[in-house]
Amino acid sequence: MIDVTEHREMLLAAAAGTAAVAGSYLVTGWTPSFVVRPVDQAIVNLTPGSIVTLAIETVGDAGHLIHIAMAFAAVIGLFGAVAFAGLRLSARVDRSSVGAAAAGAGSWLLAAGLTRSPVQALGVALPVAAVVVIGGLPLTSTGPASGDDSPVSGVSSGAVDAVRRRTLGGVAGALGLVAAAIVGRRSLATDDEPLADAPRSEGATARLREVESASLAVASDNLLGMVSPIGEFYNVDIAEFDPAVTAAEWSLTFTGETGSERTVTFDELTDRPVEHRAVTLRCVGEDLNGRKLDNAVWTGTPIRPLLESVDPRGECDCAMLRGEDGYYVQFPVDVLADGFLAWGMNGKELPLGHGHPVRVLIPGHWGETNVKWLSEIELLNVEADGYWEERGWKGTGEVKTVAKLWDEGITELDDGRVELAGHAYAGTRGIERVEVSTDGGDLWTDATLSDPLPDADVWRQWRHVFDPDGAHEVVVRAVDGEGTRQLREPSDPSPTGSSGWVRRTVGQ
Ligand SMILES: Nc1nc2c(c(=O)[nH]1)N[C@H]1C(S)=C(S)[C@@H](COP(=O)(O)O)O[C@H]1N2
Ligand SMILES: [Mo]
């Protein structure tokens, strides 16, 4: 067993840092007021782009785990250091309440400064103060030294026991708080709360049915249809914490090179002409056969009339869009003009993770142009890089054409034949044809396609059934609405999106 009396101050400081995070979590949950969030945000903003891109290419989504773990470690260290100073002070003045008060006040100031939530910052400060009080009781007041075997010089063995008990008490208290925070938060969890219907979503249900009914009948229950359920729609965020913006707080401001600046509130926006559009999103960072491709029916209003009303005058004919999470992306005004401001997803209000209350949808362009929690559109004079472009990506242009073949799209049928099915997407060019080869690319057959929809920027499903004979190298490729075949040449996602034909071995 380790001797707790030896490294007691370090141990207590680590316990206090952990208790600070647990207390904050207990009070705020996974929200922007959680004390780890601003630190995570700082890590996101300060990490050099080359490292971010390298992480995406090598560890993929685990990159998120790495930066959130770094943020937790940094916050535990930070409040641990404050507690350490408090313990030292207690020892010096021989009164544990003095150090505890100082550590509590220091933690509160720090937490309130980081989160700008002074009341919730008490959730950080009180546990730090408590650990410093419990663990920081003076060593020397319990009696005279009794012998050389004492691990803490100048302290009697009875006092050593007391010190050990207090130290362990402080650590146990901190761990208890961690458990309480996890259990308490789980019982409070609002994740399962159903989403409310989006304002003016009456027509969305009919649209949703129309798009869903275009789905092909396939053998696999697990293959997505034409509409991705909200809970399965992919998610890409620069930050670990979704901004919490209510509809009442939200507004969108047009700034910069305009004839007249303008701010639009949620009520004004949702009073405008309403449309329900099927729009597919695909992330530039996904692998060729990756899963960051989904489709939903969105409720919103076209951006063009709003944009025209502010009279854009910038010399680059370009705009920077910004979200409440600090995200920003820049692209041409004429691309923006075809965009759509959405407040509904599959008939429901936008979920927190997909940009609540309002996001933009840009037809045919990579996912990164579809700014969530949209708060500002700045008309520029000179082009500037967006968040991902600063990190080496070129993901603001039109999507590349792709045909997917996921695991659940490969099904052996009862009669021994094999069904291949998937989704193909080419942005606003549309999908004209999907071609399938089961012999590594010599012979090609046209797949059956889902019915075309009137929507300008939506994927199609494809299906092909064949008689297997041993192992087959299946290859899939799409032809877009302009008659252009998907690029054969394979490329990595960075910087302009992955390309190539999806190949998979099927059968044995
Ligand atoms: N504000 C904000 N908007 C954002 C992002 C972000 O991190 N912050 N990620 C972008 C990227 S890279 C993609 S692919 C899409 C993903 O949208 P989704 O999470 O709703 O699928 O949102 C884009 N809009
Ligand atoms: Mo993306």
XYZ file of C-alpha atoms and ligand atoms in Angstrom:
533
model
C 0.000 0.000 0.000
C 1.219 3.482 -0.686
C 1.863 5.618 2.307
C -0.733 8.351 2.063
C 1.007 10.532 4.563
C 4.077 10.904 2.398
C 2.575 12.512 -0.662
C -0.477 13.717 1.133
C -0.569 17.210 -0.321
C -0.199 15.972 -3.894
C -2.833 13.330 -3.333
C -5.243 15.808 -1.766
C -4.604 18.317 -4.535
C -5.436 15.704 -7.187
C -8.536 14.752 -5.208
C -9.574 18.393 -4.997
C -9.056 18.877 -8.752
C -11.166 15.803 -9.436
C -13.813 16.997 -6.990
C -13.882 20.368 -8.770
C -14.721 18.694 -12.086
C -17.248 16.347 -10.455
C -18.945 19.183 -8.578
C -19.164 21.256 -11.722
C -20.637 18.331 -13.654
C -23.153 17.649 -10.905
C -24.373 21.237 -11.063
C -24.285 21.886 -14.809
C -24.264 18.551 -16.642
C -22.690 18.441 -20.091
C -23.467 22.070 -20.905
C -21.445 25.183 -21.780
C -21.324 26.055 -18.036
C -19.376 22.843 -17.303
C -15.904 23.982 -16.285
C -14.129 21.655 -18.744
C -15.820 23.215 -21.757
C -13.867 26.504 -22.048
C -10.605 24.596 -21.671
C -11.654 22.084 -24.333
C -12.606 25.026 -26.553
C -9.180 26.586 -26.019
C -7.486 23.313 -26.960
C -9.647 23.095 -30.097
C -8.740 26.638 -31.094
C -5.039 26.459 -30.247
C -4.138 23.047 -31.705
C -2.212 23.567 -34.955
C -4.129 22.530 -38.072
C -1.519 20.042 -39.200
C -1.969 18.122 -35.943
C -5.769 18.188 -36.221
C -5.595 16.857 -39.780
C -3.051 14.223 -38.810
C -5.300 13.127 -35.937
C -8.335 12.858 -38.231
C -6.338 10.763 -40.680
C -4.698 8.485 -38.129
C -7.039 8.117 -35.159
C -10.265 9.486 -36.687
C -13.015 10.089 -34.148
C -10.688 9.042 -31.329
C -9.176 12.523 -31.786
C -12.197 13.825 -29.903
C -11.403 11.515 -27.009
C -7.828 12.747 -26.972
C -8.688 16.429 -26.768
C -11.436 15.925 -24.206
C -9.049 13.828 -22.083
C -6.451 16.604 -22.339
C -9.085 19.131 -21.274
C -10.085 17.040 -18.239
C -6.437 16.593 -17.228
C -5.752 20.316 -17.591
C -8.754 21.297 -15.474
C -7.960 18.745 -12.757
C -4.390 20.075 -12.739
C -5.511 23.681 -12.587
C -7.836 23.302 -9.593
C -5.436 20.808 -8.056
C -2.806 23.557 -8.098
C -5.183 25.975 -6.405
C -5.950 23.358 -3.733
C -2.229 22.672 -3.292
C -1.606 26.340 -2.614
C -4.486 26.283 -0.115
C -3.028 23.259 1.693
C 0.331 24.961 1.888
C -1.255 28.065 3.319
C -3.156 25.994 5.902
C 0.068 24.340 6.987
C 1.866 27.645 7.258
C -0.753 29.421 9.360
C -1.686 26.179 11.088
C -5.359 26.630 10.391
C -7.079 24.542 7.781
C -10.019 26.924 7.411
C -7.712 29.673 6.136
C -6.310 27.585 3.299
C -9.751 26.197 2.515
C -11.267 29.667 2.294
C -8.442 30.846 0.063
C -8.626 27.779 -2.198
C -12.414 28.054 -2.365
C -12.289 31.738 -3.283
C -9.521 31.189 -5.807
C -11.385 28.288 -7.432
C -14.563 30.269 -7.569
C -12.865 33.208 -9.275
C -11.167 30.918 -11.750
C -14.279 28.880 -12.517
C -16.506 31.931 -12.839
C -13.973 33.556 -15.127
C -13.711 30.472 -17.316
C -17.412 29.697 -17.581
C -18.950 33.143 -17.010
C -21.474 31.377 -14.788
C -20.794 32.736 -11.280
C -23.538 30.749 -9.558
C -22.630 27.411 -11.122
C -18.972 28.127 -10.322
C -19.876 27.382 -6.700
C -20.160 23.767 -7.819
C -16.397 23.945 -8.437
C -15.385 26.044 -5.428
C -17.229 24.245 -2.634
C -15.768 20.769 -3.266
C -12.255 22.237 -3.517
C -12.727 24.052 -0.204
C -14.188 20.919 1.390
C -11.257 18.717 0.380
C -8.794 21.326 1.631
C -10.636 21.577 4.972
C -10.848 17.814 5.500
C -7.339 17.070 4.381
C -5.631 20.193 5.590
C -6.076 19.995 9.322
C -2.813 20.922 11.026
C -0.246 18.210 11.683
C 1.524 19.622 14.626
C -1.298 20.355 17.030
C -2.015 16.737 18.000
C 0.897 16.111 20.347
C 4.651 15.681 20.706
C 6.742 13.516 18.411
C 6.973 9.934 19.682
C 9.742 8.268 17.723
C 11.873 7.846 14.624
C 9.456 5.485 12.845
C 7.116 8.338 12.160
C 6.781 8.900 8.390
C 5.967 12.540 8.957
C 8.737 14.168 10.889
C 7.768 15.730 14.151
C 4.427 13.985 14.374
C 3.275 11.327 16.829
C 2.037 7.987 15.514
C -1.451 8.810 16.721
C -1.267 11.991 14.751
C 0.010 10.038 11.733
C -3.122 7.912 11.883
C -5.225 11.019 12.057
C -3.391 12.486 9.092
C -3.846 9.280 7.148
C -7.533 9.231 7.974
C -8.003 12.837 6.902
C -6.090 12.347 3.707
C -8.053 9.262 2.833
C -11.204 11.092 3.892
C -10.456 13.881 1.446
C -9.741 11.428 -1.374
C -12.800 9.311 -0.564
C -14.962 12.428 -0.426
C -13.754 13.443 -3.869
C -14.407 9.989 -5.310
C -17.816 9.953 -3.649
C -18.604 13.221 -5.370
C -17.560 11.761 -8.730
C -19.944 8.852 -8.182
C -22.725 11.169 -7.007
C -22.238 13.399 -10.045
C -22.430 10.493 -12.477
C -25.415 8.852 -10.791
C -27.186 12.157 -10.116
C -26.750 13.341 -13.691
C -27.907 10.064 -15.142
C -31.149 10.283 -13.192
C -31.612 13.865 -14.367
C -30.745 13.025 -17.975
C -32.976 14.812 -20.411
C -31.521 13.090 -23.472
C -34.592 10.967 -23.968
C -36.941 13.882 -23.812
C -38.829 13.887 -27.090
C -38.139 16.809 -29.411
C -40.991 19.255 -29.886
C -42.553 19.711 -33.304
C -40.821 22.444 -35.279
C -42.734 25.700 -35.780
C -44.807 25.509 -38.969
C -43.940 21.856 -39.457
C -47.473 20.917 -40.597
C -46.336 20.240 -44.165
C -43.208 18.382 -43.054
C -45.061 15.152 -42.280
C -46.395 14.842 -45.819
C -42.975 15.637 -47.280
C -41.334 13.124 -44.978
C -43.755 10.445 -46.109
C -43.133 11.311 -49.750
C -39.348 11.079 -49.388
C -39.493 7.913 -47.268
C -41.812 6.201 -49.704
C -39.229 6.635 -52.454
C -37.044 4.136 -50.512
C -36.285 0.860 -52.287
C -37.579 -2.361 -50.728
C -34.419 -4.094 -49.486
C -33.884 -7.332 -47.575
C -31.901 -5.729 -44.766
C -33.782 -4.015 -41.951
C -30.631 -2.220 -40.899
C -29.930 -0.337 -44.094
C -30.977 3.313 -43.905
C -33.906 4.277 -46.074
C -34.162 7.598 -47.902
C -34.451 9.513 -44.615
C -31.962 9.125 -41.763
C -33.687 9.059 -38.354
C -32.598 12.048 -36.240
C -30.784 9.843 -33.720
C -28.745 8.171 -36.464
C -27.827 11.287 -38.435
C -24.066 11.715 -38.299
C -22.509 14.482 -36.261
C -19.354 16.535 -36.777
C -18.470 19.306 -34.311
C -15.272 21.197 -33.621
C -16.181 21.296 -29.924
C -17.278 18.659 -27.446
C -20.096 20.816 -26.066
C -23.111 21.970 -28.020
C -23.921 25.641 -27.484
C -27.215 26.019 -25.630
C -29.122 28.746 -27.439
C -32.857 29.107 -26.975
C -35.106 30.261 -29.795
C -35.910 33.378 -27.748
C -32.213 34.247 -27.363
C -31.271 33.458 -30.941
C -30.779 36.000 -33.688
C -28.903 36.185 -36.964
C -27.077 39.384 -37.883
C -25.823 40.358 -41.322
C -22.692 42.447 -40.828
C -19.726 43.811 -42.769
C -19.993 45.113 -46.325
C -23.731 45.641 -46.537
C -25.939 48.528 -47.651
C -27.837 48.053 -44.407
C -27.048 45.756 -41.469
C -29.895 43.618 -40.302
C -30.745 41.343 -37.388
C -33.407 38.670 -37.714
C -35.057 37.051 -34.670
C -36.393 33.505 -34.490
C -40.011 34.698 -34.686
C -39.253 36.861 -37.713
C -37.467 33.991 -39.403
C -40.189 31.411 -38.797
C -42.817 33.891 -40.081
C -41.157 33.886 -43.504
C -42.258 31.648 -46.409
C -41.793 28.055 -45.268
C -40.448 25.070 -47.247
C -39.697 21.443 -46.421
C -36.641 20.300 -48.347
C -34.851 16.958 -48.417
C -31.144 17.842 -48.153
C -28.286 15.331 -47.901
C -25.086 16.199 -46.024
C -21.661 14.639 -46.487
C -18.497 15.457 -44.526
C -15.334 16.149 -46.504
C -13.353 14.385 -43.761
C -15.030 10.979 -44.135
C -13.446 7.928 -45.719
C -14.592 6.858 -49.160
C -17.001 4.247 -47.781
C -17.474 6.142 -44.486
C -20.709 6.968 -42.741
C -20.722 10.720 -42.574
C -23.426 10.862 -45.210
C -27.086 11.305 -44.234
C -30.322 12.776 -45.447
C -33.172 14.545 -43.653
C -36.240 16.608 -44.464
C -35.568 20.099 -43.192
C -38.087 22.849 -42.453
C -36.930 26.391 -43.107
C -36.914 29.384 -45.401
C -34.773 30.368 -48.417
C -31.960 32.772 -47.606
C -31.935 34.731 -50.897
C -34.614 37.352 -50.091
C -33.011 38.082 -46.705
C -29.583 38.380 -48.284
C -30.856 40.721 -50.997
C -32.532 42.885 -48.372
C -29.161 43.727 -46.780
C -27.624 44.702 -50.134
C -24.267 42.862 -50.103
C -21.453 45.120 -51.386
C -18.174 43.401 -50.582
C -15.500 43.234 -53.279
C -14.811 39.498 -53.004
C -18.483 38.562 -53.299
C -17.837 36.267 -50.370
C -19.224 35.852 -46.886
C -18.010 34.491 -43.557
C -20.630 32.530 -41.627
C -20.213 32.089 -37.874
C -21.803 29.794 -35.313
C -22.240 30.166 -31.546
C -19.550 27.531 -30.938
C -16.862 29.722 -32.493
C -16.972 27.907 -35.838
C -16.595 29.929 -39.036
C -16.519 29.176 -42.750
C -16.241 31.354 -45.826
C -17.572 30.865 -49.352
C -19.092 32.845 -52.261
C -22.240 34.933 -51.782
C -23.916 33.358 -54.825
C -23.499 29.924 -53.217
C -24.970 31.291 -49.982
C -27.889 32.807 -51.892
C -29.112 29.313 -52.846
C -28.992 28.332 -49.161
C -31.730 27.590 -46.741
C -32.136 28.593 -43.081
C -33.525 25.551 -41.297
C -35.185 25.357 -37.863
C -36.757 21.905 -38.294
C -35.414 18.389 -38.951
C -37.773 15.543 -39.889
C -40.655 17.628 -38.539
C -39.038 18.254 -35.128
C -37.216 21.339 -33.874
C -33.497 21.102 -34.581
C -31.818 18.928 -31.935
C -29.010 20.587 -29.928
C -26.327 18.613 -31.780
C -27.567 19.641 -35.208
C -27.551 23.386 -34.591
C -30.531 24.296 -32.433
C -32.325 26.583 -33.070
C -31.166 27.518 -36.621
C -28.567 26.234 -39.074
C -27.840 26.928 -42.699
C -28.009 24.300 -45.464
C -25.996 24.923 -48.606
C -27.077 22.798 -51.566
C -24.481 20.512 -53.087
C -21.502 21.687 -51.041
C -19.535 19.740 -48.435
C -20.989 19.389 -44.927
C -18.676 22.013 -43.438
C -20.530 24.854 -45.191
C -23.740 23.987 -43.307
C -23.098 26.145 -40.236
C -24.967 25.102 -37.099
C -26.102 27.495 -34.305
C -25.749 30.175 -36.981
C -25.394 33.661 -35.486
C -23.667 35.918 -37.997
C -23.189 36.326 -41.726
C -20.405 38.794 -42.444
C -20.103 40.140 -45.981
C -16.386 40.502 -46.720
C -14.195 42.658 -48.958
C -11.290 40.209 -48.978
C -11.363 36.422 -48.859
C -10.406 34.787 -45.551
C -9.985 31.182 -44.443
C -12.603 29.349 -42.434
C -11.867 27.086 -39.462
C -11.084 24.004 -41.564
C -9.335 25.907 -44.353
C -6.986 27.359 -41.739
C -6.210 23.737 -40.928
C -5.359 22.755 -44.463
C -8.699 21.516 -45.781
C -10.413 22.712 -48.940
C -13.919 21.646 -48.074
C -16.144 24.537 -49.095
C -16.661 23.425 -52.707
C -19.118 21.037 -54.333
C -19.226 17.456 -53.092
C -17.584 14.655 -55.047
C -19.796 11.897 -56.413
C -19.873 8.707 -54.342
C -21.707 5.357 -54.173
C -21.581 3.567 -50.807
C -21.722 -0.115 -49.971
C -21.959 -0.516 -46.195
C -21.901 -3.856 -44.313
C -25.650 -3.951 -43.823
C -26.137 -3.410 -47.554
C -24.756 -6.896 -48.267
C -27.393 -9.577 -47.592
C -27.606 -13.224 -48.493
C -31.172 -13.941 -49.623
C -33.137 -17.122 -48.835
C -32.737 -18.340 -52.410
C -28.935 -18.163 -52.135
C -28.527 -14.985 -54.173
C -26.838 -11.912 -52.710
C -28.406 -8.474 -52.498
C -26.161 -5.425 -52.688
C -27.735 -2.085 -51.734
C -26.622 1.343 -50.716
C -26.797 5.090 -51.243
C -25.267 7.331 -53.882
C -24.862 11.099 -53.755
C -23.638 13.775 -56.144
C -24.980 16.992 -54.589
C -27.079 19.143 -56.883
C -25.837 17.272 -59.961
C -28.061 14.396 -58.862
C -27.523 10.681 -59.437
C -28.340 9.369 -62.906
C -26.997 5.832 -62.642
C -25.176 3.448 -60.298
C -23.048 0.743 -61.923
C -22.070 -2.471 -60.158
C -19.390 -5.003 -61.059
C -19.092 -8.375 -59.305
C -15.867 -9.383 -61.061
C -13.474 -6.674 -59.933
C -14.439 -4.182 -62.635
C -14.623 -6.057 -65.990
C -18.350 -6.289 -66.469
C -20.770 -3.628 -65.243
C -24.516 -3.744 -64.644
C -26.840 -0.832 -63.903
C -28.370 -1.041 -60.423
C -32.036 -0.345 -59.711
C -32.481 3.164 -58.290
C -34.974 4.723 -55.876
C -37.485 7.048 -57.509
C -36.125 10.503 -58.303
C -37.370 13.293 -56.027
C -38.016 16.950 -56.892
C -35.457 18.032 -54.237
C -32.261 19.460 -55.710
C -29.701 18.004 -53.303
C -30.651 14.526 -52.223
C -29.097 11.071 -52.394
C -30.635 8.035 -54.125
C -30.701 4.399 -53.068
C -29.436 1.668 -55.363
C -29.916 -2.128 -55.366
C -28.430 -5.023 -57.311
C -28.978 -8.777 -56.813
C -26.605 -11.431 -58.158
C -25.914 -15.170 -58.005
C -22.673 -15.724 -56.101
C -20.075 -18.263 -57.148
C -17.238 -18.235 -54.609
C -15.598 -14.971 -53.678
C -16.448 -11.852 -55.680
C -14.757 -8.515 -55.824
C -17.666 -6.119 -55.906
C -17.039 -2.606 -57.261
C -19.589 0.222 -57.180
C -19.504 3.577 -58.986
C -22.056 6.308 -59.680
C -22.713 8.565 -62.649
C -24.052 12.027 -61.837
C -26.900 13.904 -63.515
C -24.459 15.607 -65.876
C -23.299 12.224 -67.151
C -19.941 12.371 -65.346
C -18.736 9.147 -63.741
C -17.381 9.091 -60.193
C -13.573 9.541 -60.073
C -11.735 6.240 -60.245
C -8.457 7.573 -58.849
C -8.395 6.953 -55.064
C -7.506 9.864 -52.783
C -7.470 10.525 -49.044
C -10.140 12.743 -47.472
C -7.669 15.616 -46.945
C -7.822 18.187 -48.408
C -10.695 17.991 -50.931
C -12.605 14.829 -49.953
C -11.982 11.141 -50.639
C -12.400 9.741 -54.118
C -12.252 6.334 -55.788
C -14.631 3.421 -56.384
C -15.814 1.412 -53.391
C -14.517 -2.179 -53.608
C -15.511 -5.044 -51.313
C -15.001 -8.780 -51.271
C -18.308 -10.640 -51.020
C -18.847 -14.403 -50.558
C -16.219 -17.037 -49.943
N -21.234 25.727 -35.890
C -20.755 24.624 -36.474
N -21.269 24.258 -37.654
C -20.804 23.152 -38.282
C -19.759 22.379 -37.725
C -19.231 22.784 -36.474
O -18.332 22.147 -35.903
N -19.749 23.911 -35.880
N -19.312 21.262 -38.395
C -19.515 21.265 -39.845
C -19.188 20.010 -40.485
S -17.537 19.684 -40.781
C -20.158 19.175 -40.966
S -19.756 17.801 -41.872
C -21.586 19.421 -40.687
C -22.187 18.268 -39.925
O -23.522 18.514 -39.590
P -24.255 17.529 -38.593
O -23.436 17.443 -37.339
O -25.617 18.077 -38.393
O -24.274 16.199 -39.315
O -21.796 20.588 -39.915
C -20.932 21.667 -40.212
N -21.366 22.812 -39.469
Mo -17.495 17.989 -42.226
